[in-house]
PDB file of C-alpha atoms (C1' of nucleotides) in Angstrom:
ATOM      1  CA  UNK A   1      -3.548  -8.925 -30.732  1.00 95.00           C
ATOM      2  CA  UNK A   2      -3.687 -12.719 -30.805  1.00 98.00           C
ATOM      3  CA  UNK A   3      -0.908 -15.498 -31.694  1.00 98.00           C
ATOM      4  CA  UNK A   4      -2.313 -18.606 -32.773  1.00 98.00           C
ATOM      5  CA  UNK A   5      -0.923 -22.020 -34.765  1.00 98.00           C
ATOM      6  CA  UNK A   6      -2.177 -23.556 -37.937  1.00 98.00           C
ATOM      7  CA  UNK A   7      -1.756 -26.716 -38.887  1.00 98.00           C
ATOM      8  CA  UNK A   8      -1.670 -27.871 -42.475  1.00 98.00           C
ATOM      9  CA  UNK A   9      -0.065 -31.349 -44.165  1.00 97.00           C
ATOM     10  CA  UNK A  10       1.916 -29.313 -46.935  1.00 96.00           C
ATOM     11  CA  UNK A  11       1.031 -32.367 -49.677  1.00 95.00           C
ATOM     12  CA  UNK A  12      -2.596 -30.392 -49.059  1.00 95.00           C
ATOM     13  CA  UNK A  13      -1.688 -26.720 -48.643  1.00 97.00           C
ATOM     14  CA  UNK A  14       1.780 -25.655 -47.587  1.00 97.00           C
ATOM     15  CA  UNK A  15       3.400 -22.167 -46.892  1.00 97.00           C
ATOM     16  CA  UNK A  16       4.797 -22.516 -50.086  1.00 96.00           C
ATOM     17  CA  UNK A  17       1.013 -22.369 -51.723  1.00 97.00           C
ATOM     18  CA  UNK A  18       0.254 -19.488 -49.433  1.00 97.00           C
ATOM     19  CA  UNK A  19       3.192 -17.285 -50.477  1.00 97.00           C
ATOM     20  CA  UNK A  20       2.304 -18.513 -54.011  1.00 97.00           C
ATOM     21  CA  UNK A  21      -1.477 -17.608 -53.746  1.00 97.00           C
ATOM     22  CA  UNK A  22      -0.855 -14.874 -51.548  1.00 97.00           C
ATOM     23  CA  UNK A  23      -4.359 -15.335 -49.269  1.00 98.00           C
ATOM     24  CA  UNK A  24      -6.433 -18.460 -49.125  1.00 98.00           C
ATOM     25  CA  UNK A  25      -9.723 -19.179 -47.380  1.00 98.00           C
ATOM     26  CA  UNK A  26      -8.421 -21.511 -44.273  1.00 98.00           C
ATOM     27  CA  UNK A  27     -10.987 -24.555 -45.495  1.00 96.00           C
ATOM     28  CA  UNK A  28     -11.739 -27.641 -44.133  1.00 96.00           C
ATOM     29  CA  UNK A  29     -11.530 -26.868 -40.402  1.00 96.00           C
ATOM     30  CA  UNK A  30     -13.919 -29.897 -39.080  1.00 96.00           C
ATOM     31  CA  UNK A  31     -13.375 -30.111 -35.035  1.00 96.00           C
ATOM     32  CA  UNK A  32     -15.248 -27.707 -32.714  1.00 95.00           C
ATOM     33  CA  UNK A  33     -13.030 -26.494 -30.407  1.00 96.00           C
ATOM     34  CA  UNK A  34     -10.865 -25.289 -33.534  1.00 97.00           C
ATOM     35  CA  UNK A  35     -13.570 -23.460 -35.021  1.00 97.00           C
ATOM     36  CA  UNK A  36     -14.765 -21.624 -31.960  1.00 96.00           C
ATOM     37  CA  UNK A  37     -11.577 -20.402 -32.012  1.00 97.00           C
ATOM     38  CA  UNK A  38     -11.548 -19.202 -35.470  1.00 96.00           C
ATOM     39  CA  UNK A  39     -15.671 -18.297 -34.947  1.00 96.00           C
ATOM     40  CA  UNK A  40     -14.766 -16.196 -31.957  1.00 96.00           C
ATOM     41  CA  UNK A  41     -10.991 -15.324 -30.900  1.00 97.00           C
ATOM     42  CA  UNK A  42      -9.555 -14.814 -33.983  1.00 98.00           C
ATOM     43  CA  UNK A  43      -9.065 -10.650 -35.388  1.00 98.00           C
ATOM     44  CA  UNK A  44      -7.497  -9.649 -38.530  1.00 98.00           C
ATOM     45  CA  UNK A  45      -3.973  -8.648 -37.928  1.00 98.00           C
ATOM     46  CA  UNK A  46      -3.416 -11.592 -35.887  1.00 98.00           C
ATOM     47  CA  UNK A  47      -0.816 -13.951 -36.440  1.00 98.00           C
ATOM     48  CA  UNK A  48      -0.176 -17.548 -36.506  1.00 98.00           C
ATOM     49  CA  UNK A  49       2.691 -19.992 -36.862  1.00 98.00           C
ATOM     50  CA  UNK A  50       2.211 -22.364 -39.910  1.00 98.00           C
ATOM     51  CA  UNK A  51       2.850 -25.898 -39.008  1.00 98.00           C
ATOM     52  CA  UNK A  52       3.182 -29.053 -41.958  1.00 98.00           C
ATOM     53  CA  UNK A  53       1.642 -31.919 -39.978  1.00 97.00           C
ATOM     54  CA  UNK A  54       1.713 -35.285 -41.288  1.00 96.00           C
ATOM     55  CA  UNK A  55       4.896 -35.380 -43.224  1.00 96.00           C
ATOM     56  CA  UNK A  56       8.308 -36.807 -43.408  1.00 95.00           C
ATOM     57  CA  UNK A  57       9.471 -33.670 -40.832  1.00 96.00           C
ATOM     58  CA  UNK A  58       6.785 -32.056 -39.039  1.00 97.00           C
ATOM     59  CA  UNK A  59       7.838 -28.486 -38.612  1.00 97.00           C
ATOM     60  CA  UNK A  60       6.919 -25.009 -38.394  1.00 98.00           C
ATOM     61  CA  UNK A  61       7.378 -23.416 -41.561  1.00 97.00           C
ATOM     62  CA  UNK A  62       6.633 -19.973 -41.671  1.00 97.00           C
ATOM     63  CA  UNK A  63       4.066 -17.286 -40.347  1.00 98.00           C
ATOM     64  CA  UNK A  64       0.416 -16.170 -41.557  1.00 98.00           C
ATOM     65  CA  UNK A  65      -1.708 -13.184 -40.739  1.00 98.00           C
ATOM     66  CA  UNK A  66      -5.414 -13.706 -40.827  1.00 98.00           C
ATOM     67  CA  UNK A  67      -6.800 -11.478 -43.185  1.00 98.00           C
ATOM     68  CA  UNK A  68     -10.666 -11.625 -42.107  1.00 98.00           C
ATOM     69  CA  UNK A  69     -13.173 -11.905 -39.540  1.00 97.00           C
ATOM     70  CA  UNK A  70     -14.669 -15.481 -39.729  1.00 97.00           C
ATOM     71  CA  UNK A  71     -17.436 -16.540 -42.375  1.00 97.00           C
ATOM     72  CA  UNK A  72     -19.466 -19.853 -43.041  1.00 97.00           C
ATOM     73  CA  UNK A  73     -17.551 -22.613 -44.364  1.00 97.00           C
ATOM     74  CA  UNK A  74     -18.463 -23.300 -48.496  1.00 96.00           C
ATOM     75  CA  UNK A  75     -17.087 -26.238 -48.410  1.00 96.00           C
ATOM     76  CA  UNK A  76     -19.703 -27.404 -45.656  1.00 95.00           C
ATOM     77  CA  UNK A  77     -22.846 -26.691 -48.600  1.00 94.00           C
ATOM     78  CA  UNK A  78     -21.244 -28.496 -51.400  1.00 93.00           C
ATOM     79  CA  UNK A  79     -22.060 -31.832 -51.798  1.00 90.00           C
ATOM     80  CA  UNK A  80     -18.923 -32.451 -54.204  1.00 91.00           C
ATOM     81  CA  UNK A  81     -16.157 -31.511 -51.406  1.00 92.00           C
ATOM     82  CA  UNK A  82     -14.677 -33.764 -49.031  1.00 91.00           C
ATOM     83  CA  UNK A  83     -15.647 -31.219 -46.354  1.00 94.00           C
ATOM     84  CA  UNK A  84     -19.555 -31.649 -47.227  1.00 93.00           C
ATOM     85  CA  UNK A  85     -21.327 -31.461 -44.185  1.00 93.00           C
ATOM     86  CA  UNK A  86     -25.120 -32.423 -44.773  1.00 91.00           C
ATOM     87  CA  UNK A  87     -26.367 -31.261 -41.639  1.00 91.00           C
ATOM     88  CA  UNK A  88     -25.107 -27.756 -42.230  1.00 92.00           C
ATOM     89  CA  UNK A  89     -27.842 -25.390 -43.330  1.00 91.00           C
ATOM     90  CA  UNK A  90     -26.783 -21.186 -44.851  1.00 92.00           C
ATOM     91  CA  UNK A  91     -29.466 -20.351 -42.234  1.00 92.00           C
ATOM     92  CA  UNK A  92     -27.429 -22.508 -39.557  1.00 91.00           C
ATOM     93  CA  UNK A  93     -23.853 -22.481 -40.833  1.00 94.00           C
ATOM     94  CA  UNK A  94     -21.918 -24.962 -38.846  1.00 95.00           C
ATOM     95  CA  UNK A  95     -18.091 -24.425 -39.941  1.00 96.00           C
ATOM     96  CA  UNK A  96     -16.239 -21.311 -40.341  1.00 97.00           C
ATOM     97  CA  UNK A  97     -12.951 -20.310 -42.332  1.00 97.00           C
ATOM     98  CA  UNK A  98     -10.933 -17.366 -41.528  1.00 98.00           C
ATOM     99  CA  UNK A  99      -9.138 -15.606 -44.515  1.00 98.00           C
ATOM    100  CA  UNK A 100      -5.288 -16.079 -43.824  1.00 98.00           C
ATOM    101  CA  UNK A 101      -2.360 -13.968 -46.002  1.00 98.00           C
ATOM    102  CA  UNK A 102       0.882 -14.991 -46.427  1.00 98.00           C
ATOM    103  CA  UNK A 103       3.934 -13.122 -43.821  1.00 98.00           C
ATOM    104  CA  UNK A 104       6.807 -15.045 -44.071  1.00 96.00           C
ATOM    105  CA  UNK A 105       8.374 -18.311 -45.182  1.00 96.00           C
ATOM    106  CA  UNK A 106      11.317 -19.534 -42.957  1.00 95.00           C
ATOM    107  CA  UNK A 107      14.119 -20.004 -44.792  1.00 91.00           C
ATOM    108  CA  UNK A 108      14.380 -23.433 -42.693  1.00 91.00           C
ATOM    109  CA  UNK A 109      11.230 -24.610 -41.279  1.00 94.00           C
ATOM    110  CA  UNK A 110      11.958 -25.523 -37.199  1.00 96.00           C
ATOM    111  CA  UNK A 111      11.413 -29.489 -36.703  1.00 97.00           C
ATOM    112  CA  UNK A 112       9.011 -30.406 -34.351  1.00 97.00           C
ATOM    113  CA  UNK A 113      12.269 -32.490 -32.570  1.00 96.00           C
ATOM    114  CA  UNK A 114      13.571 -29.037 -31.970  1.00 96.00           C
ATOM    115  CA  UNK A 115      11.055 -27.632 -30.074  1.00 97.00           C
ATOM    116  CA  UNK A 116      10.714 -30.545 -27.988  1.00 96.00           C
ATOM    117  CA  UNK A 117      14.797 -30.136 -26.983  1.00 94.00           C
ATOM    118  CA  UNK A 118      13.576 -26.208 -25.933  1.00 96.00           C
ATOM    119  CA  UNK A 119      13.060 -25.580 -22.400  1.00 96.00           C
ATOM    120  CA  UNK A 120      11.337 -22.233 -23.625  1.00 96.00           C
ATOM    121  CA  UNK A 121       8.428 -23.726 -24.829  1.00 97.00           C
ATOM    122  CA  UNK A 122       7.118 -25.881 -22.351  1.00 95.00           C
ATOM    123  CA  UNK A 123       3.833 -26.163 -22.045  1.00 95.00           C
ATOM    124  CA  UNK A 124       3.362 -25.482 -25.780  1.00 97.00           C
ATOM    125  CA  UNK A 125      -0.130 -26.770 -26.747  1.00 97.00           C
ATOM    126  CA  UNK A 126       1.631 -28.194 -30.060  1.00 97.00           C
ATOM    127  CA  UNK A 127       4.191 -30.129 -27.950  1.00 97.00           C
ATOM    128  CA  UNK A 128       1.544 -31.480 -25.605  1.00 94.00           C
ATOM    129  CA  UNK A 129       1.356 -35.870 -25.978  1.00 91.00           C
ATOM    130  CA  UNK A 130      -1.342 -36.564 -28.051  1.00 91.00           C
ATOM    131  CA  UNK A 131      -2.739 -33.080 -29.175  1.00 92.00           C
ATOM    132  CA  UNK A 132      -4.006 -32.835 -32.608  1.00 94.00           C
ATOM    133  CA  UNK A 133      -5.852 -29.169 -32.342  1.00 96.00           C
ATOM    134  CA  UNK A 134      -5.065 -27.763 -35.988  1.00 97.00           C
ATOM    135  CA  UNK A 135      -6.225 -24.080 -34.718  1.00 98.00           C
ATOM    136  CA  UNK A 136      -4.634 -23.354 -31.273  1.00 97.00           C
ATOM    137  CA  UNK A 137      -3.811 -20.653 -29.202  1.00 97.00           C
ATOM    138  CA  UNK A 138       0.277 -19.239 -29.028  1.00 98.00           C
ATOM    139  CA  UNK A 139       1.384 -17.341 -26.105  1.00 98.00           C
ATOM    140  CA  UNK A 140       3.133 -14.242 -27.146  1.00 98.00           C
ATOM    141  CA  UNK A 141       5.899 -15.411 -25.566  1.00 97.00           C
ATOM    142  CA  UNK A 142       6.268 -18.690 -27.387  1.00 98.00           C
ATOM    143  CA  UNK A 143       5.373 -16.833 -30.827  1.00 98.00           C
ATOM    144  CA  UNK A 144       8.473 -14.260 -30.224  1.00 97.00           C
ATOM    145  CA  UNK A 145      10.795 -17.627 -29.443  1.00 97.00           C
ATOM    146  CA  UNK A 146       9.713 -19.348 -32.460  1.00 97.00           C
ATOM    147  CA  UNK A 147      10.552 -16.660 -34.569  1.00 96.00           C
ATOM    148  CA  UNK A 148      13.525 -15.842 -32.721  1.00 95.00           C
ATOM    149  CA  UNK A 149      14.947 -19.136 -33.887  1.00 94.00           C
ATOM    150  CA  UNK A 150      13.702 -19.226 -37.328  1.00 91.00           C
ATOM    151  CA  UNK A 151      15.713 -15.986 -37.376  1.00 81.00           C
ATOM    152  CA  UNK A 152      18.632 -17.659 -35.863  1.00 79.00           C
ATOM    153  CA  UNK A 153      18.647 -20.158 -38.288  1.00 74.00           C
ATOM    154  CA  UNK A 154      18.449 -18.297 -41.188  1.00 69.00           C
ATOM    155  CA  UNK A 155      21.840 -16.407 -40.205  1.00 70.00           C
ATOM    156  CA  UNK A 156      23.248 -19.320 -39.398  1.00 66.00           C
ATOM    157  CA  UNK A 157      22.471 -21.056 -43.006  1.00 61.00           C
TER     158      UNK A 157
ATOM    159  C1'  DG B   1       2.157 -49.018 -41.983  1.00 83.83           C
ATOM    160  C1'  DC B   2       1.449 -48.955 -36.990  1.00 83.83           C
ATOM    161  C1'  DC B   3      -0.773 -47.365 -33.244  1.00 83.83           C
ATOM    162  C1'  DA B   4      -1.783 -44.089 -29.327  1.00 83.83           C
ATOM    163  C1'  DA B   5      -4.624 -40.395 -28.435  1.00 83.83           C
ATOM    164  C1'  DC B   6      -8.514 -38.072 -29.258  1.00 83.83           C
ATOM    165  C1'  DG B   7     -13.394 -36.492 -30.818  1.00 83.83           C
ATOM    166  C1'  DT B   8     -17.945 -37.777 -32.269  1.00 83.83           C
ATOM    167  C1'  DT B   9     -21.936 -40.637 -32.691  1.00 83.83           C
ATOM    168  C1'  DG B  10     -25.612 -43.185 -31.175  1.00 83.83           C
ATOM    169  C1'  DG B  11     -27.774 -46.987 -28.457  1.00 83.83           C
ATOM    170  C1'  DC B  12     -29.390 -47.598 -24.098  1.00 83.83           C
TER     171       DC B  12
ATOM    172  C1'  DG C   1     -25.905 -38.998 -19.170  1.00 83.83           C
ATOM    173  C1'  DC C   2     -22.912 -42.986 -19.911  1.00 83.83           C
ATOM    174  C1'  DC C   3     -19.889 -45.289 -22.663  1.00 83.83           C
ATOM    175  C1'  DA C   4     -18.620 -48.551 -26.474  1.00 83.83           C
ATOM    176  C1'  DA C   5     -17.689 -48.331 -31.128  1.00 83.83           C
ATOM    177  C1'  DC C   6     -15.900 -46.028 -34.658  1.00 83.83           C
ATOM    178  C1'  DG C   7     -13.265 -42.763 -37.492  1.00 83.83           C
ATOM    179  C1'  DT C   8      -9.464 -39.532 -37.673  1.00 83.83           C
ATOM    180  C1'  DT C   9      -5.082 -37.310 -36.615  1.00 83.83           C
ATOM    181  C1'  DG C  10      -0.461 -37.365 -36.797  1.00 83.83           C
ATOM    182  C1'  DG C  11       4.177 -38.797 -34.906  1.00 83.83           C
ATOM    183  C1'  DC C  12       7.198 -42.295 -35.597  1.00 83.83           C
TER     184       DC C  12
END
DNA sequence: GCCAACGTTGGC
DNA sequence: GCCAACGTTGGC
């Protein structure tokens, strides 16, 4: 079993719509190195951190589990959505979602400040300068931590 | 809104 | 295959 990290900017999707919706098709993945690893590495039962990028407090927010094996992309054949990709054909797919379920909401999402101050996650992939990977790989390790804290928090609140 | 870092495209 | 130009991401 896998750990991975999802980023989403909540004003788009946030773990609030997720625990609404329940599952969601993880659309709109557009960099290749993300979608290999949601083509390839990714197994249902996993589970991944969800991280809101792009807003006033970037922060991991809750967890996800992914729900299927990976399948082509609708967004990429419809010429209406953002995520149109003309030179995607159904005989030659070129994007991928995964189907993710909701796990958990943290009661207090864990700034991205704090997990620069932790010496336990060094050499986080999400705390790396300049990395912008919205599907990434999570050491077990670092998953436990995170959730650990969130935990921590929660009693503390 | 700024801008550094990054990924992709396309001319050569 | 190189690399400049461009567009995007995302923290601040």
């Amino acid at each position: 079993m896998s750990y991975w990290l999802l980023k989403s900017e909540p004003t788009s999707y946030s773990t609030g719509d997720l625990r609404r919706e329940g599952k969601t098709a993880w659309e709109g993945v557009r960099n290749f190195q993300a979608r290999n690893f949601l083509r390839d590495s990714m197994k249902v039962g996993d589970l991944a951190l969800f991280y809101h990028s792009a807003t006033e407090v970037p922060a991991v927010a809750g967890i996800a589990r992914i729900a299927s094996e990976a399948y082509p992309d609708p967004t990429q054949f419809d010429a209406k959505s953002m995520y149109f990709d003309p030179t995607a054909t159904k005989e030659n797919p070129r994007w991928y979602v995964v189907d993710v379920e909701f796990a958990e909401a943290f009661a207090q999402p864990l700034a991205l400040s704090k997990l620069h101050d932790d010496t336990a996650l060094v050499g986080m992939e999400l705390l790396r300068r300049g990395s912008r990977l919205s599907v990434q790989p999570v050491t077990k390790e670092h998953f436990v931590h995170i959730k650990k804290r969130s935990a921590r928090a929660l009693a503390a609140a």
